[in-house]
PDB file of C-alpha atoms in Angstrom:
ATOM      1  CA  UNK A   1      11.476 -57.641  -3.426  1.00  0.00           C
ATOM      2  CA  UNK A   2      13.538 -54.596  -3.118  1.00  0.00           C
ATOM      3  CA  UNK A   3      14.331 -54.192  -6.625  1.00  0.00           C
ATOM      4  CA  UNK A   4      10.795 -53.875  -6.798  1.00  0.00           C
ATOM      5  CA  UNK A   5      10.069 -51.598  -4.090  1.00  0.00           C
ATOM      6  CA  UNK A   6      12.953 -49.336  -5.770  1.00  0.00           C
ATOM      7  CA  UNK A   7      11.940 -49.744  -9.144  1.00  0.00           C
ATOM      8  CA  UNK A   8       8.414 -48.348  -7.981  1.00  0.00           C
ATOM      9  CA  UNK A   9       9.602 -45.455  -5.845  1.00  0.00           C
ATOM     10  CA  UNK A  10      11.701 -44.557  -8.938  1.00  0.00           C
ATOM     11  CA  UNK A  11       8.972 -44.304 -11.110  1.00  0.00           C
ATOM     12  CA  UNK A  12       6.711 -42.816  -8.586  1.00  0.00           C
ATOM     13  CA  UNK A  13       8.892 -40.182  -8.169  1.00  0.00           C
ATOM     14  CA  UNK A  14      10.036 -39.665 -11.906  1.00  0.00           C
ATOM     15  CA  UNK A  15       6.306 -39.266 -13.081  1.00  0.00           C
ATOM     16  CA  UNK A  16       5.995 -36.612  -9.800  1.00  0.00           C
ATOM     17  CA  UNK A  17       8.804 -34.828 -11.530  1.00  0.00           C
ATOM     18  CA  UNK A  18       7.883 -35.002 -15.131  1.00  0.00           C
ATOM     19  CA  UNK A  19       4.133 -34.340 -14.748  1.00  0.00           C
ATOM     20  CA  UNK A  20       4.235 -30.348 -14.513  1.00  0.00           C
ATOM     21  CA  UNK A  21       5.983 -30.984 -18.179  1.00  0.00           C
ATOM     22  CA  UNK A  22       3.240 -32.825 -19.787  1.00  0.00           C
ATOM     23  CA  UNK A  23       0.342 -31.486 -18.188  1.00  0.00           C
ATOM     24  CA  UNK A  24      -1.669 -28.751 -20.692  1.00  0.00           C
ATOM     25  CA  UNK A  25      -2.303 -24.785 -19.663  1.00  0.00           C
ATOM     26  CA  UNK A  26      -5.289 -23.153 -21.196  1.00  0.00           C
ATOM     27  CA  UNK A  27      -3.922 -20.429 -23.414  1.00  0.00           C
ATOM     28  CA  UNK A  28      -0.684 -20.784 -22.159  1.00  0.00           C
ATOM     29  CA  UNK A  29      -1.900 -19.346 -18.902  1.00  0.00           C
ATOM     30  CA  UNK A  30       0.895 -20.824 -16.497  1.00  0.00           C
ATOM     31  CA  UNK A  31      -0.869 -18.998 -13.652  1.00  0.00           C
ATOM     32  CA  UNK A  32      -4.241 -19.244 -11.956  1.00  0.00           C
ATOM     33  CA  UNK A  33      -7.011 -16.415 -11.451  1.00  0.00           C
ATOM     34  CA  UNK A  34      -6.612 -16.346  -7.851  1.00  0.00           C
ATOM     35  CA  UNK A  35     -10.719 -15.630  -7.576  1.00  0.00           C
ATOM     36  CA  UNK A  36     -12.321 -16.994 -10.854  1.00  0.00           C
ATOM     37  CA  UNK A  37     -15.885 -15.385  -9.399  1.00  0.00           C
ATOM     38  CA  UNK A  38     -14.961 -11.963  -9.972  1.00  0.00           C
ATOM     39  CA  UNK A  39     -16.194 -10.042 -12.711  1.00  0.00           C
ATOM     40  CA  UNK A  40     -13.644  -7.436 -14.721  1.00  0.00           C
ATOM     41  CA  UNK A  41     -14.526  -4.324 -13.318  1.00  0.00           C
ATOM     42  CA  UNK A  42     -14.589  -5.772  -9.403  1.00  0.00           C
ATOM     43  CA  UNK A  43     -11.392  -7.278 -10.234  1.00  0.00           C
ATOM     44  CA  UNK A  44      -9.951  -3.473 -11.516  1.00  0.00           C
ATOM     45  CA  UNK A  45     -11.165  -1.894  -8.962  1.00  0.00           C
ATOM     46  CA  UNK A  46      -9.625  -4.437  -6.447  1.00  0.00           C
ATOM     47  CA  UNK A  47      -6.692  -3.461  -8.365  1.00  0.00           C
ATOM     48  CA  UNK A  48      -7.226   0.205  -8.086  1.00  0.00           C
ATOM     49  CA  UNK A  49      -7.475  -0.002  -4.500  1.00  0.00           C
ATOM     50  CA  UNK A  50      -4.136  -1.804  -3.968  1.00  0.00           C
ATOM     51  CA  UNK A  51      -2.316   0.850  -5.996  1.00  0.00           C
ATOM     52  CA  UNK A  52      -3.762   3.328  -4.128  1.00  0.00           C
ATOM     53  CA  UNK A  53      -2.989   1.672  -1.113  1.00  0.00           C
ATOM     54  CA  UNK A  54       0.617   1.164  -2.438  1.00  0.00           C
ATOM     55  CA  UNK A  55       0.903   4.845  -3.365  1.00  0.00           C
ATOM     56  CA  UNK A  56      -0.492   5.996   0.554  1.00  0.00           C
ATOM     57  CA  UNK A  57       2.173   3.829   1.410  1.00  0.00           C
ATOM     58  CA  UNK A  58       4.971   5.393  -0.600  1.00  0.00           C
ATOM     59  CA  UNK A  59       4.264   9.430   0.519  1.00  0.00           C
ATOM     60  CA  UNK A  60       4.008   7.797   4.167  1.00  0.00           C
ATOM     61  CA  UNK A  61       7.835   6.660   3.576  1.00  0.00           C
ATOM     62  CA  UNK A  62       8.549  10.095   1.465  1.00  0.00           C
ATOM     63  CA  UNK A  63       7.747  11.855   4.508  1.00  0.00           C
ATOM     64  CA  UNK A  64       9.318   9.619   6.797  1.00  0.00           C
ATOM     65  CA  UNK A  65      12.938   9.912   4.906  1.00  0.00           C
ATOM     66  CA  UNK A  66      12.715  13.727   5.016  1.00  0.00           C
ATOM     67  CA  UNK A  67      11.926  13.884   8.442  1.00  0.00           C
ATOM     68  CA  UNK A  68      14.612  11.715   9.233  1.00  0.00           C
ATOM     69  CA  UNK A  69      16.619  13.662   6.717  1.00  0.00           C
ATOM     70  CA  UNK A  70      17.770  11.366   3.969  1.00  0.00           C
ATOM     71  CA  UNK A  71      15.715  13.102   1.368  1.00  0.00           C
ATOM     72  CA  UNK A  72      16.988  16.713   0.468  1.00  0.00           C
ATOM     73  CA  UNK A  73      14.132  19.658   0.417  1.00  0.00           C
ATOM     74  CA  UNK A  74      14.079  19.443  -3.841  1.00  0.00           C
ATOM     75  CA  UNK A  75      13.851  15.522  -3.822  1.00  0.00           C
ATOM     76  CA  UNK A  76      11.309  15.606  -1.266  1.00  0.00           C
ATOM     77  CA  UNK A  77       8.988  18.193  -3.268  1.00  0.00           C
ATOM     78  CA  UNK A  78       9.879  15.985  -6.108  1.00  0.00           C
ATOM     79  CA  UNK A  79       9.011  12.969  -5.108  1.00  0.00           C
ATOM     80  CA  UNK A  80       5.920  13.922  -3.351  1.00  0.00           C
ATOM     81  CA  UNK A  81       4.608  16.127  -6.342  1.00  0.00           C
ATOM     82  CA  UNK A  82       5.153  12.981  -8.521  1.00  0.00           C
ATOM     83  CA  UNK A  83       2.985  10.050  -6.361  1.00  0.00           C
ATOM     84  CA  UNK A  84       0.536  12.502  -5.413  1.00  0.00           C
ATOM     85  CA  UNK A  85      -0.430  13.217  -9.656  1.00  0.00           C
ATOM     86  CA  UNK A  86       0.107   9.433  -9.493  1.00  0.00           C
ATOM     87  CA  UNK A  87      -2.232   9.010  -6.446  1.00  0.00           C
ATOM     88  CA  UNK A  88      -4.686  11.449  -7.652  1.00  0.00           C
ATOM     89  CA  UNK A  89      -4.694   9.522 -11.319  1.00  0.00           C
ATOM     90  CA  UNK A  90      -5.541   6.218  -9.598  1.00  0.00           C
ATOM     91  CA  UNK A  91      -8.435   7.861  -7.507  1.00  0.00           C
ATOM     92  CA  UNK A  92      -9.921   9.490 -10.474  1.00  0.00           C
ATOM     93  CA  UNK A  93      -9.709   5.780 -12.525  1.00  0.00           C
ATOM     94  CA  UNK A  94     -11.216   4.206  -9.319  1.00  0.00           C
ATOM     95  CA  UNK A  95     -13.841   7.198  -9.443  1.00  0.00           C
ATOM     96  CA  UNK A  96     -14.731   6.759 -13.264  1.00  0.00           C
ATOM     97  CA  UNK A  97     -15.109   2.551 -12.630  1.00  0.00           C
ATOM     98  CA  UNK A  98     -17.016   3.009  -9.951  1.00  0.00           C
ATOM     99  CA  UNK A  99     -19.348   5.921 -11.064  1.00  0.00           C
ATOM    100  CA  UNK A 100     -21.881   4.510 -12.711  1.00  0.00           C
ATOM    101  CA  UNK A 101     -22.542   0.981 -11.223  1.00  0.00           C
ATOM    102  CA  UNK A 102     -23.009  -0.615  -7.895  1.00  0.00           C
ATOM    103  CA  UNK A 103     -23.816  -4.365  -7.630  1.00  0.00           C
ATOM    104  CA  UNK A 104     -26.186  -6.268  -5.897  1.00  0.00           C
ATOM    105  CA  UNK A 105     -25.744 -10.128  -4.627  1.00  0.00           C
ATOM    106  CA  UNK A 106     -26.898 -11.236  -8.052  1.00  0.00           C
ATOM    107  CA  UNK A 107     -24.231  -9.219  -9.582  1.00  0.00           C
ATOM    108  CA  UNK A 108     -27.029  -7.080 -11.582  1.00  0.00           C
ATOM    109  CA  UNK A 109     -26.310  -3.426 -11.762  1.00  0.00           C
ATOM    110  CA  UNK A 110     -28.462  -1.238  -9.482  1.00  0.00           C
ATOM    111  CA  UNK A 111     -27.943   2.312  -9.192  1.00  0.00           C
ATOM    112  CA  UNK A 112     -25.512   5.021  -9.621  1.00  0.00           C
ATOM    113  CA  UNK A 113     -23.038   5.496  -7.213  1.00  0.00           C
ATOM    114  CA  UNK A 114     -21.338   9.199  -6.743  1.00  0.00           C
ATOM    115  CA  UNK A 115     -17.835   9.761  -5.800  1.00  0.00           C
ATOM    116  CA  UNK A 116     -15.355  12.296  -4.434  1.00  0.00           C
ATOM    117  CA  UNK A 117     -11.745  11.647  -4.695  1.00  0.00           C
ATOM    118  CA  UNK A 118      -8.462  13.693  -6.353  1.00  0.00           C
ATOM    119  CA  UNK A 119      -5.626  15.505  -4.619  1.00  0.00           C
ATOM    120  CA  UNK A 120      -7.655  16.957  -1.954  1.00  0.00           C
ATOM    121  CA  UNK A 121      -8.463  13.710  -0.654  1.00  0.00           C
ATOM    122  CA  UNK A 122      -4.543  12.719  -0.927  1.00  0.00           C
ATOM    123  CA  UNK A 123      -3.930  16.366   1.100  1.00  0.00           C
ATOM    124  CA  UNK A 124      -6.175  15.303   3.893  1.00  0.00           C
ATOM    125  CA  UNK A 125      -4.503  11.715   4.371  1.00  0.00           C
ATOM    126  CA  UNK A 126      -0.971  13.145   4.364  1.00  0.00           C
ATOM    127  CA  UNK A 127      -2.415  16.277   7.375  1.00  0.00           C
ATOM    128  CA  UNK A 128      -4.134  13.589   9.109  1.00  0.00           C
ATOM    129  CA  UNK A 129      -0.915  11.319   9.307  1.00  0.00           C
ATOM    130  CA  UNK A 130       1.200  14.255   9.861  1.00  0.00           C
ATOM    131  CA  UNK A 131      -1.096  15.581  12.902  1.00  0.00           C
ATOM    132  CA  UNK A 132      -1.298  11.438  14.522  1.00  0.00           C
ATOM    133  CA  UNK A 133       2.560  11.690  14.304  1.00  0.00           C
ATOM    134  CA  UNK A 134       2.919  14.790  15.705  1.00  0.00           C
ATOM    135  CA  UNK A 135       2.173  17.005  19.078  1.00  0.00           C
ATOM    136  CA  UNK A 136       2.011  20.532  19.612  1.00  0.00           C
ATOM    137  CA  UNK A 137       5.576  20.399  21.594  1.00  0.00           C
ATOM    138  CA  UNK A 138       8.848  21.631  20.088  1.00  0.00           C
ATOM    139  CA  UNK A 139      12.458  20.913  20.784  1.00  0.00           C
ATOM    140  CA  UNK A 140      13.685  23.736  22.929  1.00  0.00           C
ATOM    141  CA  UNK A 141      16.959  23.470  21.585  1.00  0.00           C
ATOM    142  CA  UNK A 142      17.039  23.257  17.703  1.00  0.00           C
ATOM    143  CA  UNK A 143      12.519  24.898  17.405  1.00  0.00           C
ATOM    144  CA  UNK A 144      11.632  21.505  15.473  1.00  0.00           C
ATOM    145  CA  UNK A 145       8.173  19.516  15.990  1.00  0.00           C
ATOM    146  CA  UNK A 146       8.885  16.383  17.975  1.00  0.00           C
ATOM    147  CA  UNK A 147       6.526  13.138  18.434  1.00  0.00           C
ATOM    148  CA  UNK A 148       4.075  12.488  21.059  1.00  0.00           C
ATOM    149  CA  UNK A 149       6.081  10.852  24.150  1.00  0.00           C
ATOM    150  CA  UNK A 150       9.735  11.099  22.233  1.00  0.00           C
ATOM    151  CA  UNK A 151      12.304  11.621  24.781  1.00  0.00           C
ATOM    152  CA  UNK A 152      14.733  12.866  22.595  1.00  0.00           C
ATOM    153  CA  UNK A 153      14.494  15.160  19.593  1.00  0.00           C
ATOM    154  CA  UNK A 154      14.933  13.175  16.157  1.00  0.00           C
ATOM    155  CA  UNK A 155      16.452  16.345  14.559  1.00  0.00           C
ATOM    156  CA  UNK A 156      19.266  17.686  16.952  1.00  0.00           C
ATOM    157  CA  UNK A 157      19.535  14.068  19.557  1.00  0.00           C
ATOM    158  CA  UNK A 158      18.823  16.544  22.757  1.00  0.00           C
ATOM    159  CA  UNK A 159      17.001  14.993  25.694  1.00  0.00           C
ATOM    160  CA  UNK A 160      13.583  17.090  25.815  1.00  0.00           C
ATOM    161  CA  UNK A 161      12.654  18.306  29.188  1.00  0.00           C
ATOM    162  CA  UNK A 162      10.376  16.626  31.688  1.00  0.00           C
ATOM    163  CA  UNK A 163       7.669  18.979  31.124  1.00  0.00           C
ATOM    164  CA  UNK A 164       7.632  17.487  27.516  1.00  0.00           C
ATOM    165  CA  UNK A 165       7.522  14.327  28.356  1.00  0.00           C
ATOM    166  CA  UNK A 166       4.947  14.895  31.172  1.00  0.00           C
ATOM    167  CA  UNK A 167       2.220  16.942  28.416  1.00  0.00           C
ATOM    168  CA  UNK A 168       2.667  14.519  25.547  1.00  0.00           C
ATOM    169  CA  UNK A 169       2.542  11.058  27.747  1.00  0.00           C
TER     170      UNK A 169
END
């Protein structure tokens, strides 16, 4: 009886391990469409969207790295100069797919929809992060910007006053 019990776990397991092998892909497709319901262009401009939200993310860590100094002034302007054309590429694509169709429930196209987009749209996320990060207060010691409620300055390591502390808290 447990020859037989082994002989059947065996085999159980062996056709577990062969079955990915013989089992057929249509067109070779070894992946799945994670959501089969969406049509082309809502699947683009899903794609759009997380490029563009990859691309935010990349000038928010461009800025970061100056501020904290590991970028030089040139690399910086480089960098920033380069996902910003980027940026502004993917928001004119997402513009042009969007332009002329919005869909209903029934997936039938309705009307036109407009859109704004470009670099000044990019310029106004990047003063708008910039202004959230920082406060009106400078370091008294080295003249740079600090953060809302830092204690110490991220550019020269001083303690900042309690007045400081007291206006941006």
């Amino acid at each position: 009886m447990e020859k037989v019990f082994t002989l059947v776990l065996v085999l159980c397991i062996s056709f577990l391990i062969l079955l990915p092998l013989f089992r057929r892909y249509e067109d070779d497709n070894w992946t799945e469409d994670p959501e089969p319901s969406l049509n082309p262009l809502e699947r683009k401009l899903r794609e759009l969207h997380l490029e563009k939200e990859n691309l935010y993310s990349a000038l928010k860590e461009i800025e970061l790295d100056y501020e904290l100094g590991k970028l030089s002034k040139e690399d910086y302007d480089t960098l920033l100069n380069e996902y910003k054309i980027r940026a502004a590429r993917v928001l004119k694509e997402i513009e042009e797919t969007a332009q002329g169709w919005e869909k209903d429930k029934e997936g039938n196209r309705v009307k036109d929809v407009g859109g704004q987009g470009g670099v000044d749209e990019i310029e106004e996320e990047i003063l708008r992060v910039r202004r959230s990060r920082f406060s009106d207060l400078k370091c008294p010691d080295c003249g740079k910007q600090v953060r809302t409620g830092d204690v110490f300055c991220s550019f020269c390591g001083n303690r900042l006053s309690e007045h400081a502390k007291e206006v941006s808290g």
